[in-house]
Short mmCIF file of C-alpha atoms in Angstrom, two decimals:
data_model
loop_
_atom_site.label_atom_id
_atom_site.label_comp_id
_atom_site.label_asym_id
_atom_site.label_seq_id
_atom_site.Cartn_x
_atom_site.Cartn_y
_atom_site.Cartn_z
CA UNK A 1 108.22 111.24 73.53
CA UNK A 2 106.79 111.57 77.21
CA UNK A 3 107.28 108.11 79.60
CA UNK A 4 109.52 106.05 77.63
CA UNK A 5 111.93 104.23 80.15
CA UNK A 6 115.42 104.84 80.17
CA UNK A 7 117.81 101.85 81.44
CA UNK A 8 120.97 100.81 81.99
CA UNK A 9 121.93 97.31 80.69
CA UNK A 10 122.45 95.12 83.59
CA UNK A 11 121.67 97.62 86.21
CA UNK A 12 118.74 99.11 88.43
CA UNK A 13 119.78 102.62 87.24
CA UNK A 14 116.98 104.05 85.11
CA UNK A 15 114.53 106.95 84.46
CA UNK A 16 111.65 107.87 82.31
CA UNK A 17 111.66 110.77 79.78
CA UNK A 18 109.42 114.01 80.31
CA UNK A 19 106.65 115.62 78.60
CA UNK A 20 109.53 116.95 76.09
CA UNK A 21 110.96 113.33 76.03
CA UNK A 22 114.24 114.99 77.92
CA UNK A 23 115.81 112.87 80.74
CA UNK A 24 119.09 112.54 82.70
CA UNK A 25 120.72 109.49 84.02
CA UNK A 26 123.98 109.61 86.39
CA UNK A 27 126.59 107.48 86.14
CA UNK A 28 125.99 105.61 83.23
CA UNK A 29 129.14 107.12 81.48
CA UNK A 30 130.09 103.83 79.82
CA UNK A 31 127.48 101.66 79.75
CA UNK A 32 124.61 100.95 77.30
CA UNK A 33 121.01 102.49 77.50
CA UNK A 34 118.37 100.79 76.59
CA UNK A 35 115.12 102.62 75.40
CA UNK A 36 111.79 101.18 75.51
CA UNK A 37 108.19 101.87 75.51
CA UNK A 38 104.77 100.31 74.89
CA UNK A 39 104.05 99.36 71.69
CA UNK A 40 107.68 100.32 70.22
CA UNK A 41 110.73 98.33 69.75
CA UNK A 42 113.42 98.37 72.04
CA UNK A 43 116.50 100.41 71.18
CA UNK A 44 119.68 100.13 73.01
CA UNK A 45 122.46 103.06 72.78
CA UNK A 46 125.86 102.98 73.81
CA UNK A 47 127.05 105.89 75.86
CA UNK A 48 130.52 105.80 76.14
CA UNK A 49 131.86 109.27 75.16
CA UNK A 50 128.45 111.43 74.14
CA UNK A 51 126.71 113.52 76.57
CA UNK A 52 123.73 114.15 74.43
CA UNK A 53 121.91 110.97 72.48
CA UNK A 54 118.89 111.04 70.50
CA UNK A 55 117.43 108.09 69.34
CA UNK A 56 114.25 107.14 66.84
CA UNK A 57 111.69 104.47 68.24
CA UNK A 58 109.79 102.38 66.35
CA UNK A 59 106.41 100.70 66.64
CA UNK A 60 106.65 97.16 66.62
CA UNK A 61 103.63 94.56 65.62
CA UNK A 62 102.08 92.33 68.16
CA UNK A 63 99.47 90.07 67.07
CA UNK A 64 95.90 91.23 68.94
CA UNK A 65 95.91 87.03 70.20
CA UNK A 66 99.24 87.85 71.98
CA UNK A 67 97.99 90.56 73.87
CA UNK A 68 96.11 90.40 77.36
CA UNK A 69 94.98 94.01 78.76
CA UNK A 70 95.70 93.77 82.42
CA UNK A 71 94.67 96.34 84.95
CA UNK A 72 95.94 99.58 83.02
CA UNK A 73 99.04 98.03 80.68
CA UNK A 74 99.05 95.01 78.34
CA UNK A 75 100.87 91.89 78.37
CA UNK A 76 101.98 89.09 76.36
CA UNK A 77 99.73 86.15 76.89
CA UNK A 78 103.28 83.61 77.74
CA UNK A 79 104.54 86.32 80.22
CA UNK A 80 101.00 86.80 81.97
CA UNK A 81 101.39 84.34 85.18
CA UNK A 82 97.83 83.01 86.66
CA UNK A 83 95.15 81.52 84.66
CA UNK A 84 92.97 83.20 81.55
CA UNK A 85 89.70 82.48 80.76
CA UNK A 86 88.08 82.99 77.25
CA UNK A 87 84.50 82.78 76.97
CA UNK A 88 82.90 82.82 73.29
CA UNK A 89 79.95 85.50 72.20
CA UNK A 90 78.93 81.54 70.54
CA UNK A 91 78.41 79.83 73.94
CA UNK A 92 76.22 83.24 75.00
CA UNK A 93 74.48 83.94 71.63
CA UNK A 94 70.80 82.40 72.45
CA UNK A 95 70.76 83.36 76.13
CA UNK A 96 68.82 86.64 76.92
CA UNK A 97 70.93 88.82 79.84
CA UNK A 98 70.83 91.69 81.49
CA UNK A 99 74.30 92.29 82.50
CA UNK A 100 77.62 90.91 82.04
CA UNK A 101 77.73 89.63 85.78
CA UNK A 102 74.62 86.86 84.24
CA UNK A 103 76.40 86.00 81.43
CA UNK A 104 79.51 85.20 83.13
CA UNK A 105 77.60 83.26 86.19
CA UNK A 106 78.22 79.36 86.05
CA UNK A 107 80.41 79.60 83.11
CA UNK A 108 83.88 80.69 84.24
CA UNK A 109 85.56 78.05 86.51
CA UNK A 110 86.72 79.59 90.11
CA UNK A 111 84.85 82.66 89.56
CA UNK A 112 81.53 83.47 92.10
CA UNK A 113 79.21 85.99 90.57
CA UNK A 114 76.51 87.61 93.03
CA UNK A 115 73.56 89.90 93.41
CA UNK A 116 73.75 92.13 96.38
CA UNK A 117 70.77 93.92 95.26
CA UNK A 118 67.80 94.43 92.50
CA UNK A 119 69.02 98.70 92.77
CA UNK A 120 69.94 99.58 89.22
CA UNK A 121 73.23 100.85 90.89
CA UNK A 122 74.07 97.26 92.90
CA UNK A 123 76.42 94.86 91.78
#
């Protein structure tokens, strides 16, 4: 499997597989790897004495209210540092809008929403 991250336990010393899921990691003769990738458990390995390991991932279950999308990854919500702010379809339901920008104005603390411009294209 392409871009899972390969480790060392206690160390900096890691890679990430290629599009063939091969990889190569120096001087981790007698250490433990430790395998993981999005969505999949995490598998540790230990190395002493093999020069070739193969290992099975698998998927592991996170409940959707656990998960934040942030950027281009996802998160647990208790490791996500910063505030989060949930707004319900309810509190929106009999309000007409024309964009997203409206329906968040006045309703999310610390946020400023603006209008640059009437231009279908503005913000």
């Amino acid at each position: 499997m392409p871009g899972v991250t390969v480790l060392e336990k206690g160390t900096t010393n890691g890679t990430t597989t290629d599009i063939d899921g091969n990889y190569t990691i120096s001087d981790a003769e007698n250490g433990i790897l430790l395998y993981s990738f999005i969505g999949f458990e995490t598998v540790s390995q230990e190395v002493i004495g093999k020069s070739l390991i193969n290992i099975d991932l698998s998927e592991s279950s996170i409940g959707l209210n656990e998960v934040v999308a942030v950027g281009y990854g996802v998160m647990k919500k208790s490791d996500l540092t910063g505030s989060v702010v949930s707004i319900k379809g309810d509190m929106m339901e009999d309000q007409p809008f024309a964009g997203i920008d409206q329906a968040l104005q006045g309703r999310v603390v610390g946020v400023t929403v603006t209008q640059n411009s009437g231009a279908p294209s503005g913000g």
